[in-house]
Amino acid sequence: MAVWILSACGGKETTIPVYVTPTPPPDTATPTSPPPTVTATPAEVGQVLGSLTPITPTEPVTPTATYPPGVSFGPLMGVPRTATSSPPGATAEQMTGTPTPASFGPMVGPNNTLLPTETHVGQTPNPNVTYGPMVGPDNTLMPTEVRTPVPAYPTVVPTSGPSPTPGPALEADMLGIQIHPHIDSDDFYAALANAHDLGVTWIKYQFNWSLLESSPGQYTDLFYMLRLYVQETHKQGFKVMIGVTKAPLWARTANGDGQKPEDGPPSDPQALANFLSGMLSMIGSDVDGQPYISAIEVWNEPNLQREWQGHPLTGAEYMRYFVPAYRAIRAYSPLITVITAAPAPTGDSVESADDREWLRELYSAGLAQYGSDVAVGAHPYGWANPPDARCCGGSTDGWNESPQFFFLDTLEDYHDIMVNMGHSGAQIWVTEFGWATFDGLVTASGSVPAAPTGSGFFSYVNKQQQAQYTVRAFEIGQSSLPYVGPMILWNLNFATLDGAVDQSDQQAGYGLLDSYFQPRPVYYALKQAPKQ
């Protein structure tokens, strides 16, 4: 689904594409059998962390998809699990993880061809709205996947490469990664091993409420599996952040046509509070009294219709839900950080509300009264633009003419709003961010995945830039923006889900692992970034 919208930028009206992708259908693809085992080593990525110098805008990247025979995989860090052969059509650089030198510079997006009009179920089309490419990664969780367990692979002992060029040491306590949790236990423990290897402290899991509570107080098998995963994650020394979204159908009211399209909040805000209370009680605390859950983000991008169906896309409406949710969390523990739902960085349309205005509406509805006892959620995606870049490039390429396309502008704009509304003592917690590219990924047939519809910015970021931008964003958040708290990189393992790469699921482009569970350059860059 796609929508073109208008918003003011630099005193003139400019088109801001707003990206929305429908929830993907349950995967029915048959997993491919692993090929014969080979061994190899992780590659040097010091060049990625070297000096970052401005460059001029680049041409679209067209990744290659051929490699010489005999090229082997670099080992998966952490667990003794290695891919069993080179995936069809992979490049030598992809399989070894060796990045080439690249530097910063403003990136621009492509011209965007408008798409035919589309509508949601139960929605009357607006004849005055032109549909076309949108921005914003689809943060909707994929339905539960049940994958054939990957067989155990022989242990590979990596050979250390040259040390990377030292940069500002990152605070490990402020680093996080989101993991898709609907995976079997082998892949879960492998994912935690990856997180240890990356040196992050925070792990975020998104809880799809509609899959966890079949009726009030009745929890599903998936809930009990995730309870064990959360507890184990905490026991391994991580801090756990939970994002709760998507009310079950029993908690929602149908529209006039008797439909309950897409996803939305419960009809009664207290139902969300009750679920949070039950979730916290069921998951519990450790022997020292520390809750297994350290932070909760109350919903996800409620300024998008696909996440907030049946309700006004306003900050005031969201606060009706946040207030009882906050009380429920505080009733369980004063130790859990409560985070407002991060809005999607976007403008006004029939399917979205401008994120800056939506945040102002939270304050008009009383958010500032909570002071530093709450954090403000943010999703400062950078699209095709480096994290240091600022709006606007004056181009009409489609990915740089609005502040919503820029990592730094989004964080600074949010902080300015907070200060102006009397909430300067609160932190911004970055609950999602990242840069996406299909560069280096290959499908089962050996081809490079096509850029997702409406997401042409994929072609303007290559895998080395993805690595650079990610580490640099962490540096900016920690060294230049004192009001920014923990930052959660999106995501570790979405490309490993069956069919994600083959179907050009844009979530895979953000992943640190490829579809063969092998680290991408961004993985090595974060792993080798100096930390303290």
Short mmCIF file of C-alpha atoms in Angstrom, two decimals:
data_model
loop_
_atom_site.label_atom_id
_atom_site.label_comp_id
_atom_site.label_asym_id
_atom_site.label_seq_id
_atom_site.Cartn_x
_atom_site.Cartn_y
_atom_site.Cartn_z
CA MET A 1 0.00 0.00 0.00
CA ALA A 2 1.38 3.40 -0.88
CA VAL A 3 0.43 7.03 -0.48
CA TRP A 4 1.84 10.34 -1.69
CA ILE A 5 1.41 13.18 0.77
CA LEU A 6 2.26 16.86 0.97
CA SER A 7 4.18 18.55 3.74
CA ALA A 8 6.01 21.84 4.20
CA CYS A 9 9.80 21.72 4.00
CA GLY A 10 11.91 24.85 3.90
CA GLY A 11 8.89 27.05 3.37
CA LYS A 12 7.55 25.24 0.32
CA GLU A 13 5.29 22.28 -0.25
CA THR A 14 7.14 19.12 -1.15
CA THR A 15 5.95 15.59 -1.69
CA ILE A 16 6.84 13.19 1.12
CA PRO A 17 6.38 9.55 0.20
CA VAL A 18 5.04 7.51 3.10
CA TYR A 19 5.99 3.85 3.04
CA VAL A 20 3.53 1.22 4.21
CA THR A 21 3.82 -2.47 3.44
CA PRO A 22 1.02 -4.94 4.17
CA THR A 23 1.72 -7.71 6.64
CA PRO A 24 3.26 -10.58 4.67
CA PRO A 25 1.29 -13.83 4.39
CA PRO A 26 2.34 -16.86 6.40
CA ASP A 27 5.35 -18.46 4.82
CA THR A 28 4.68 -21.60 2.84
CA ALA A 29 8.04 -21.93 1.13
CA THR A 30 9.91 -25.16 1.58
CA PRO A 31 13.32 -24.51 3.12
CA THR A 32 16.22 -25.38 0.90
CA SER A 33 18.54 -28.12 2.01
CA PRO A 34 21.94 -26.94 3.20
CA PRO A 35 24.74 -27.55 0.69
CA PRO A 36 28.00 -29.40 1.50
CA THR A 37 30.14 -28.05 4.32
CA VAL A 38 33.12 -25.78 3.69
CA THR A 39 35.04 -23.55 6.08
CA ALA A 40 36.43 -20.04 6.00
CA THR A 41 37.25 -17.03 8.17
CA PRO A 42 35.62 -13.66 8.93
CA ALA A 43 37.03 -10.81 6.91
CA GLU A 44 38.73 -7.66 7.90
CA VAL A 45 36.38 -4.74 8.28
CA GLY A 46 38.76 -2.16 9.67
CA GLN A 47 38.32 -0.15 6.51
CA VAL A 48 34.65 0.32 7.36
CA LEU A 49 35.54 1.97 10.67
CA GLY A 50 38.30 4.14 9.22
CA SER A 51 38.21 7.82 8.52
CA LEU A 52 34.91 9.04 7.16
CA THR A 53 35.26 11.80 4.60
CA PRO A 54 32.50 13.54 2.64
CA ILE A 55 31.77 12.31 -0.81
CA THR A 56 29.49 13.51 -3.52
CA PRO A 57 26.16 11.80 -4.22
CA THR A 58 26.60 8.45 -5.83
CA GLU A 59 24.85 6.67 -8.63
CA PRO A 60 22.42 3.86 -7.81
CA VAL A 61 24.19 0.71 -6.73
CA THR A 62 23.65 -2.37 -8.82
CA PRO A 63 25.07 -5.28 -6.80
CA THR A 64 26.79 -8.07 -8.67
CA ALA A 65 25.70 -11.62 -8.13
CA THR A 66 28.60 -13.75 -9.42
CA TYR A 67 31.62 -15.12 -7.64
CA PRO A 68 34.52 -17.37 -8.54
CA PRO A 69 34.22 -21.08 -7.82
CA GLY A 70 35.58 -22.21 -4.50
CA VAL A 71 34.71 -19.10 -2.49
CA SER A 72 33.70 -20.16 1.01
CA PHE A 73 31.70 -18.76 3.91
CA GLY A 74 32.99 -16.73 6.82
CA PRO A 75 31.92 -18.35 10.11
CA LEU A 76 28.88 -17.27 12.05
CA MET A 77 30.15 -15.62 15.21
CA GLY A 78 29.17 -17.09 18.55
CA VAL A 79 27.58 -20.50 18.16
CA PRO A 80 29.45 -23.25 16.28
CA ARG A 81 26.97 -23.03 13.41
CA THR A 82 28.25 -22.42 9.88
CA ALA A 83 26.52 -22.29 6.56
CA THR A 84 27.25 -25.36 4.54
CA SER A 85 28.24 -23.89 1.19
CA SER A 86 28.26 -20.74 -0.81
CA PRO A 87 24.69 -19.70 -1.64
CA PRO A 88 24.01 -19.61 -5.36
CA GLY A 89 25.35 -16.50 -7.03
CA ALA A 90 26.94 -15.01 -3.90
CA THR A 91 29.90 -12.71 -4.31
CA ALA A 92 33.26 -13.45 -2.76
CA GLU A 93 33.00 -10.20 -0.82
CA GLN A 94 29.62 -11.19 0.58
CA MET A 95 30.76 -14.58 1.74
CA THR A 96 33.99 -13.39 3.35
CA GLY A 97 32.53 -10.21 4.79
CA THR A 98 35.42 -8.11 3.43
CA PRO A 99 34.21 -4.55 2.86
CA THR A 100 35.90 -2.12 0.54
CA PRO A 101 36.73 1.42 1.65
CA ALA A 102 33.83 3.81 1.48
CA SER A 103 33.17 7.21 2.97
CA PHE A 104 30.27 9.40 3.98
CA GLY A 105 28.37 11.69 1.70
CA PRO A 106 24.77 12.69 1.09
CA MET A 107 22.91 9.94 -0.68
CA VAL A 108 19.95 10.63 -2.93
CA GLY A 109 16.99 8.52 -3.90
CA PRO A 110 15.56 7.63 -7.27
CA ASN A 111 12.68 9.12 -9.16
CA ASN A 112 9.57 7.37 -7.99
CA THR A 113 6.95 6.15 -10.43
CA LEU A 114 3.47 6.46 -9.02
CA LEU A 115 1.56 3.25 -8.44
CA PRO A 116 -2.15 2.61 -9.05
CA THR A 117 -4.56 3.53 -6.31
CA GLU A 118 -4.99 0.95 -3.56
CA THR A 119 -7.31 0.85 -0.57
CA HIS A 120 -7.64 -1.06 2.65
CA VAL A 121 -10.56 -3.35 3.33
CA GLY A 122 -13.52 -1.27 4.48
CA GLN A 123 -11.94 2.02 3.35
CA THR A 124 -13.53 4.30 0.75
CA PRO A 125 -10.93 5.48 -1.76
CA ASN A 126 -10.22 9.19 -1.81
CA PRO A 127 -10.33 10.31 -5.47
CA ASN A 128 -8.17 13.33 -4.61
CA VAL A 129 -5.25 11.26 -3.34
CA THR A 130 -2.54 9.98 -5.67
CA TYR A 131 -0.88 6.79 -4.59
CA GLY A 132 2.77 6.02 -5.02
CA PRO A 133 5.95 5.00 -3.21
CA MET A 134 6.01 5.36 0.55
CA VAL A 135 8.74 5.63 3.13
CA GLY A 136 9.26 3.79 6.38
CA PRO A 137 10.17 0.21 6.95
CA ASP A 138 7.31 -2.18 7.56
CA ASN A 139 7.63 -2.82 11.28
CA THR A 140 4.75 -5.25 11.42
CA LEU A 141 5.86 -8.61 12.71
CA MET A 142 5.57 -11.46 10.29
CA PRO A 143 3.16 -14.23 11.30
CA THR A 144 4.62 -17.08 13.31
CA GLU A 145 6.97 -19.16 11.24
CA VAL A 146 7.60 -22.82 11.93
CA ARG A 147 10.81 -23.68 10.19
CA THR A 148 12.52 -26.97 9.68
CA PRO A 149 15.34 -27.03 12.27
CA VAL A 150 18.71 -26.33 10.74
CA PRO A 151 21.05 -29.30 11.24
CA ALA A 152 24.07 -28.87 13.46
CA TYR A 153 27.14 -27.79 11.54
CA PRO A 154 30.78 -28.54 12.30
CA THR A 155 32.68 -26.03 14.37
CA VAL A 156 34.73 -23.46 12.49
CA VAL A 157 37.62 -21.75 14.28
CA PRO A 158 37.95 -18.21 12.89
CA THR A 159 41.26 -16.59 12.12
CA SER A 160 41.56 -13.05 13.47
CA GLY A 161 41.98 -10.35 10.86
CA PRO A 162 43.78 -7.03 11.24
CA SER A 163 42.44 -4.73 13.92
CA PRO A 164 40.08 -1.97 12.74
CA THR A 165 41.07 1.67 12.87
CA PRO A 166 40.16 2.88 16.36
CA GLY A 167 37.18 5.23 16.61
CA PRO A 168 35.23 6.70 19.51
CA ALA A 169 34.55 3.90 21.99
CA LEU A 170 30.86 3.08 22.14
CA GLU A 171 29.06 2.57 25.44
CA ALA A 172 27.97 -1.06 25.29
CA ASP A 173 25.15 -0.38 27.76
CA MET A 174 23.54 1.89 25.16
CA LEU A 175 23.71 -0.55 22.24
CA GLY A 176 20.86 -2.85 21.26
CA ILE A 177 19.56 -5.10 18.50
CA GLN A 178 16.04 -6.30 17.65
CA ILE A 179 15.61 -10.04 17.15
CA HIS A 180 12.62 -11.66 15.49
CA PRO A 181 11.61 -14.13 18.24
CA HIS A 182 9.29 -16.55 16.42
CA ILE A 183 12.11 -19.05 15.89
CA ASP A 184 13.04 -22.46 17.21
CA SER A 185 15.27 -22.84 20.25
CA ASP A 186 18.43 -23.62 18.24
CA ASP A 187 18.10 -20.41 16.27
CA PHE A 188 17.18 -18.50 19.43
CA TYR A 189 20.38 -19.52 21.21
CA ALA A 190 22.36 -18.78 18.05
CA ALA A 191 20.81 -15.30 17.94
CA LEU A 192 21.82 -14.64 21.56
CA ALA A 193 25.34 -15.80 20.71
CA ASN A 194 25.36 -13.31 17.86
CA ALA A 195 24.24 -10.57 20.25
CA HIS A 196 27.08 -11.43 22.64
CA ASP A 197 29.49 -11.38 19.72
CA LEU A 198 28.25 -7.94 18.66
CA GLY A 199 28.86 -6.58 22.16
CA VAL A 200 25.36 -5.13 22.65
CA THR A 201 23.50 -4.97 25.97
CA TRP A 202 19.88 -4.51 24.89
CA ILE A 203 17.71 -7.06 23.07
CA LYS A 204 14.33 -5.96 21.76
CA TYR A 205 11.48 -8.36 21.02
CA GLN A 206 8.21 -7.25 19.45
CA PHE A 207 5.18 -8.91 21.08
CA ASN A 208 2.26 -9.40 18.72
CA TRP A 209 -0.51 -9.42 21.33
CA SER A 210 -3.02 -10.96 18.91
CA LEU A 211 -0.91 -14.15 18.85
CA LEU A 212 -0.34 -14.32 22.60
CA GLU A 213 -3.71 -14.03 24.37
CA SER A 214 -6.53 -16.10 22.89
CA SER A 215 -9.11 -14.64 25.31
CA PRO A 216 -8.79 -12.45 28.42
CA GLY A 217 -6.23 -14.08 30.70
CA GLN A 218 -5.78 -17.14 28.45
CA TYR A 219 -2.27 -17.32 26.94
CA THR A 220 -1.13 -19.27 23.90
CA ASP A 221 1.76 -21.69 23.53
CA LEU A 222 3.65 -18.94 21.70
CA PHE A 223 3.36 -16.72 24.78
CA TYR A 224 4.89 -19.40 26.99
CA MET A 225 7.72 -19.91 24.50
CA LEU A 226 8.44 -16.17 24.44
CA ARG A 227 8.30 -16.07 28.23
CA LEU A 228 11.15 -18.59 28.34
CA TYR A 229 13.07 -16.63 25.70
CA VAL A 230 12.75 -13.39 27.67
CA GLN A 231 13.83 -15.04 30.90
CA GLU A 232 16.81 -16.71 29.24
CA THR A 233 17.84 -13.48 27.54
CA HIS A 234 17.91 -11.74 30.94
CA LYS A 235 19.80 -14.63 32.53
CA GLN A 236 22.49 -14.31 29.87
CA GLY A 237 23.16 -10.75 31.00
CA PHE A 238 21.13 -8.77 28.48
CA LYS A 239 18.51 -6.13 29.17
CA VAL A 240 15.19 -6.91 27.50
CA MET A 241 12.96 -4.36 25.79
CA ILE A 242 9.46 -5.44 24.76
CA GLY A 243 7.33 -3.63 22.21
CA VAL A 244 3.63 -4.52 22.48
CA THR A 245 1.33 -4.03 19.51
CA LYS A 246 -1.64 -5.50 17.59
CA ALA A 247 -4.69 -6.17 19.73
CA PRO A 248 -6.45 -9.54 19.29
CA LEU A 249 -9.78 -9.54 17.46
CA TRP A 250 -11.72 -10.32 20.63
CA ALA A 251 -10.59 -6.96 22.06
CA ARG A 252 -11.55 -4.90 19.01
CA THR A 253 -14.83 -3.60 17.64
CA ALA A 254 -15.75 -4.20 14.01
CA ASN A 255 -16.36 -1.25 11.70
CA GLY A 256 -19.68 -0.49 10.03
CA ASP A 257 -19.13 -3.26 7.48
CA GLY A 258 -18.46 -5.82 10.17
CA GLN A 259 -14.79 -5.86 9.22
CA LYS A 260 -11.70 -5.62 11.44
CA PRO A 261 -9.11 -4.68 8.81
CA GLU A 262 -5.38 -4.76 9.44
CA ASP A 263 -4.17 -4.06 12.97
CA GLY A 264 -5.28 -1.71 15.68
CA PRO A 265 -5.60 -1.09 19.41
CA PRO A 266 -8.30 -2.60 21.61
CA SER A 267 -11.62 -0.82 21.86
CA ASP A 268 -11.12 -0.38 25.60
CA PRO A 269 -7.75 1.09 26.68
CA GLN A 270 -7.99 -0.90 29.91
CA ALA A 271 -7.71 -4.13 27.90
CA LEU A 272 -4.16 -3.16 26.92
CA ALA A 273 -3.36 -2.31 30.54
CA ASN A 274 -4.72 -5.68 31.64
CA PHE A 275 -2.57 -7.51 29.10
CA LEU A 276 0.54 -5.65 30.25
CA SER A 277 -0.24 -6.51 33.89
CA GLY A 278 -0.75 -10.16 33.04
CA MET A 279 2.35 -10.30 30.85
CA LEU A 280 4.55 -8.83 33.57
CA SER A 281 3.13 -11.11 36.23
CA MET A 282 3.54 -14.21 34.06
CA ILE A 283 7.11 -13.40 33.01
CA GLY A 284 8.08 -12.21 36.47
CA SER A 285 11.33 -11.10 38.11
CA ASP A 286 14.64 -12.74 38.97
CA VAL A 287 15.79 -13.77 42.46
CA ASP A 288 17.13 -10.26 43.08
CA GLY A 289 13.76 -8.68 42.33
CA GLN A 290 14.81 -7.28 38.95
CA PRO A 291 12.05 -7.70 36.35
CA TYR A 292 13.03 -9.92 33.45
CA ILE A 293 11.71 -7.09 31.24
CA SER A 294 13.71 -3.88 31.63
CA ALA A 295 11.77 -1.61 29.26
CA ILE A 296 8.40 -1.58 27.50
CA GLU A 297 7.46 0.42 24.42
CA VAL A 298 3.70 0.96 24.50
CA TRP A 299 2.64 0.19 20.91
CA ASN A 300 4.34 0.75 17.57
CA GLU A 301 3.94 3.64 15.12
CA PRO A 302 0.36 4.61 16.04
CA ASN A 303 0.46 7.52 13.58
CA LEU A 304 -0.04 4.95 10.79
CA GLN A 305 -3.48 3.64 9.96
CA ARG A 306 -2.14 0.10 9.48
CA GLU A 307 -1.12 0.07 13.16
CA TRP A 308 -4.03 2.09 14.56
CA GLN A 309 -7.08 0.95 12.59
CA GLY A 310 -10.47 2.23 13.70
CA HIS A 311 -9.12 5.16 15.72
CA PRO A 312 -8.09 8.75 15.03
CA LEU A 313 -4.41 9.12 14.15
CA THR A 314 -3.83 11.70 16.87
CA GLY A 315 -1.54 11.99 19.83
CA ALA A 316 -4.55 12.68 22.05
CA GLU A 317 -6.13 9.35 21.11
CA TYR A 318 -2.86 7.52 21.81
CA MET A 319 -2.60 9.10 25.27
CA ARG A 320 -5.95 7.50 26.17
CA TYR A 321 -4.07 4.19 25.92
CA PHE A 322 -0.72 5.27 27.25
CA VAL A 323 -2.03 6.52 30.61
CA PRO A 324 -3.58 3.21 31.82
CA ALA A 325 -0.66 1.28 30.28
CA TYR A 326 1.82 3.40 32.23
CA ARG A 327 -0.12 2.83 35.45
CA ALA A 328 -0.19 -0.93 34.89
CA ILE A 329 3.57 -1.08 34.33
CA ARG A 330 4.30 1.12 37.34
CA ALA A 331 1.99 -0.98 39.52
CA TYR A 332 4.26 -3.95 38.78
CA SER A 333 7.64 -2.26 39.16
CA PRO A 334 9.28 1.17 39.34
CA LEU A 335 12.37 -0.34 37.68
CA ILE A 336 10.92 -0.77 34.17
CA THR A 337 11.50 2.06 31.69
CA VAL A 338 8.20 3.09 30.09
CA ILE A 339 8.58 4.34 26.49
CA THR A 340 5.97 6.11 24.40
CA ALA A 341 5.29 4.47 21.04
CA ALA A 342 7.69 5.76 18.42
CA PRO A 343 5.78 7.29 15.52
CA ALA A 344 6.77 6.50 11.95
CA PRO A 345 8.75 9.40 10.45
CA THR A 346 6.24 10.55 7.87
CA GLY A 347 3.85 13.32 6.83
CA ASP A 348 0.09 13.75 6.67
CA SER A 349 -2.02 11.57 4.36
CA VAL A 350 -5.21 9.54 4.50
CA GLU A 351 -3.15 6.75 6.05
CA SER A 352 -0.72 8.63 8.27
CA ALA A 353 -0.22 11.62 10.53
CA ASP A 354 2.84 13.85 10.54
CA ASP A 355 5.12 12.49 13.25
CA ARG A 356 6.25 15.91 14.49
CA GLU A 357 2.69 17.14 14.90
CA TRP A 358 1.65 13.83 16.46
CA LEU A 359 4.39 14.25 19.09
CA ARG A 360 3.20 17.78 19.89
CA GLU A 361 -0.27 16.36 20.44
CA LEU A 362 1.11 13.98 23.08
CA TYR A 363 2.22 17.01 25.05
CA SER A 364 -1.08 18.82 24.55
CA ALA A 365 -2.64 15.71 26.13
CA GLY A 366 -0.35 15.81 29.17
CA LEU A 367 2.79 13.77 28.45
CA ALA A 368 5.14 16.29 30.09
CA GLN A 369 3.62 15.64 33.53
CA TYR A 370 5.48 12.30 33.67
CA GLY A 371 8.86 14.04 33.59
CA SER A 372 11.90 11.80 33.41
CA ASP A 373 9.84 8.78 34.48
CA VAL A 374 9.05 8.10 30.83
CA ALA A 375 11.17 8.04 27.68
CA VAL A 376 10.05 9.25 24.25
CA GLY A 377 10.31 6.63 21.51
CA ALA A 378 11.78 7.45 18.09
CA HIS A 379 12.38 5.64 14.79
CA PRO A 380 14.91 7.93 13.04
CA TYR A 381 15.44 6.00 9.82
CA GLY A 382 17.87 7.55 7.32
CA TRP A 383 16.63 6.03 4.02
CA ALA A 384 19.34 6.89 1.46
CA ASN A 385 21.02 9.57 3.58
CA PRO A 386 24.08 9.27 5.86
CA PRO A 387 23.45 9.86 9.57
CA ASP A 388 25.44 13.13 9.52
CA ALA A 389 23.40 14.61 6.66
CA ARG A 390 20.67 17.19 7.17
CA CYS A 391 17.65 18.15 5.15
CA CYS A 392 17.23 19.17 2.48
CA GLY A 393 19.18 18.45 -0.66
CA GLY A 394 16.86 20.34 -2.97
CA SER A 395 16.54 17.26 -5.13
CA THR A 396 13.37 15.63 -6.38
CA ASP A 397 14.76 12.11 -6.29
CA GLY A 398 12.25 11.14 -3.64
CA TRP A 399 14.43 10.38 -0.63
CA ASN A 400 15.93 13.62 0.58
CA GLU A 401 13.48 16.49 0.33
CA SER A 402 11.87 16.13 3.75
CA PRO A 403 13.31 16.13 7.30
CA GLN A 404 11.60 12.78 7.85
CA PHE A 405 14.23 11.20 5.59
CA PHE A 406 17.12 12.19 7.85
CA PHE A 407 18.34 10.45 11.00
CA LEU A 408 19.77 13.57 12.63
CA ASP A 409 16.89 15.90 11.73
CA THR A 410 14.36 13.55 13.27
CA LEU A 411 16.19 13.31 16.60
CA GLU A 412 16.89 17.03 16.79
CA ASP A 413 13.31 17.96 15.84
CA TYR A 414 11.90 15.64 18.52
CA HIS A 415 14.19 17.10 21.16
CA ASP A 416 13.24 20.66 20.19
CA ILE A 417 9.56 19.76 20.61
CA MET A 418 10.26 18.18 24.00
CA VAL A 419 12.13 21.28 25.21
CA ASN A 420 9.43 23.64 23.94
CA MET A 421 6.76 21.56 25.68
CA GLY A 422 8.56 21.52 29.04
CA HIS A 423 9.86 17.96 28.86
CA SER A 424 13.60 18.55 28.50
CA GLY A 425 14.42 16.19 31.37
CA ALA A 426 13.23 13.10 29.48
CA GLN A 427 15.38 11.03 27.14
CA ILE A 428 14.69 9.92 23.59
CA TRP A 429 15.05 6.15 23.24
CA VAL A 430 15.69 5.01 19.68
CA THR A 431 13.61 1.84 19.54
CA GLU A 432 14.33 1.22 15.83
CA PHE A 433 16.78 2.58 13.28
CA GLY A 434 18.94 1.32 10.45
CA TRP A 435 19.79 1.44 6.76
CA ALA A 436 18.62 -1.13 4.24
CA THR A 437 20.19 -2.67 1.16
CA PHE A 438 19.91 -5.91 -0.77
CA ASP A 439 23.54 -5.54 -1.85
CA GLY A 440 25.26 -8.85 -1.08
CA LEU A 441 22.05 -10.86 -0.61
CA VAL A 442 21.10 -13.57 -3.09
CA THR A 443 17.94 -15.58 -3.60
CA ALA A 444 17.79 -19.36 -3.71
CA SER A 445 18.06 -19.15 -7.51
CA GLY A 446 21.24 -17.09 -7.29
CA SER A 447 19.83 -13.71 -8.27
CA VAL A 448 19.96 -10.41 -6.42
CA PRO A 449 16.55 -9.61 -4.85
CA ALA A 450 14.66 -6.84 -6.61
CA ALA A 451 14.20 -3.66 -4.61
CA PRO A 452 10.83 -3.77 -2.82
CA THR A 453 8.04 -1.80 -4.48
CA GLY A 454 8.16 1.80 -3.33
CA SER A 455 11.54 1.34 -1.65
CA GLY A 456 13.96 2.57 -4.29
CA PHE A 457 16.26 3.90 -1.60
CA PHE A 458 17.57 0.33 -1.30
CA SER A 459 19.53 0.94 -4.51
CA TYR A 460 21.26 4.02 -3.11
CA VAL A 461 22.96 2.31 -0.17
CA ASN A 462 25.51 -0.46 -0.60
CA LYS A 463 26.63 -2.90 2.06
CA GLN A 464 29.75 -0.93 2.98
CA GLN A 465 27.72 2.24 3.43
CA GLN A 466 25.17 0.32 5.48
CA ALA A 467 27.99 -0.70 7.80
CA GLN A 468 29.50 2.80 7.98
CA TYR A 469 26.21 4.59 8.53
CA THR A 470 25.16 2.21 11.30
CA VAL A 471 28.32 2.58 13.39
CA ARG A 472 28.42 6.33 12.77
CA ALA A 473 24.80 6.67 13.92
CA PHE A 474 25.67 4.97 17.21
CA GLU A 475 28.61 7.37 17.57
CA ILE A 476 26.41 10.42 16.93
CA GLY A 477 23.77 9.27 19.39
CA GLN A 478 26.31 8.70 22.13
CA SER A 479 28.80 11.53 21.60
CA SER A 480 26.76 14.37 20.10
CA LEU A 481 23.22 14.00 21.43
CA PRO A 482 23.24 13.78 25.24
CA TYR A 483 19.46 13.47 25.35
CA VAL A 484 19.49 10.15 23.44
CA GLY A 485 19.33 6.94 25.49
CA PRO A 486 19.76 3.35 24.27
CA MET A 487 19.55 2.77 20.53
CA ILE A 488 18.08 -0.45 19.09
CA LEU A 489 19.35 -1.41 15.63
CA TRP A 490 16.72 -3.00 13.40
CA ASN A 491 17.36 -5.95 12.88
CA LEU A 492 19.49 -9.07 13.40
CA ASN A 493 17.74 -11.99 11.75
CA PHE A 494 14.79 -11.13 9.52
CA ALA A 495 16.68 -12.22 6.38
CA THR A 496 16.99 -15.74 7.84
CA LEU A 497 13.22 -16.24 7.84
CA ASP A 498 12.01 -18.57 5.12
CA GLY A 499 11.30 -16.77 1.87
CA ALA A 500 12.21 -13.29 3.14
CA VAL A 501 15.02 -12.73 0.64
CA ASP A 502 13.39 -14.65 -2.20
CA GLN A 503 10.24 -12.54 -1.84
CA SER A 504 12.18 -9.25 -1.61
CA ASP A 505 10.77 -8.61 1.85
CA GLN A 506 12.23 -5.22 2.69
CA GLN A 507 12.73 -6.29 6.32
CA ALA A 508 15.52 -8.58 5.10
CA GLY A 509 17.48 -5.62 3.73
CA TYR A 510 18.01 -4.26 7.24
CA GLY A 511 19.26 -7.58 8.64
CA LEU A 512 22.77 -8.13 9.98
CA LEU A 513 22.65 -11.80 8.93
CA ASP A 514 21.93 -13.06 5.43
CA SER A 515 19.53 -15.84 4.54
CA TYR A 516 22.27 -18.41 5.19
CA PHE A 517 22.84 -17.10 8.74
CA GLN A 518 26.13 -15.53 7.62
CA PRO A 519 27.21 -12.10 8.94
CA ARG A 520 26.99 -9.17 6.55
CA PRO A 521 29.57 -6.32 6.63
CA VAL A 522 27.35 -4.31 8.99
CA TYR A 523 27.59 -7.18 11.48
CA TYR A 524 31.39 -7.16 11.43
CA ALA A 525 31.51 -3.36 11.62
CA LEU A 526 29.44 -3.27 14.79
CA LYS A 527 31.28 -6.26 16.25
CA GLN A 528 34.68 -4.66 15.79
CA ALA A 529 33.69 -1.13 16.79
CA PRO A 530 35.60 -0.16 19.97
CA LYS A 531 33.40 -0.45 23.05
CA GLN A 532 33.65 0.30 26.73
#
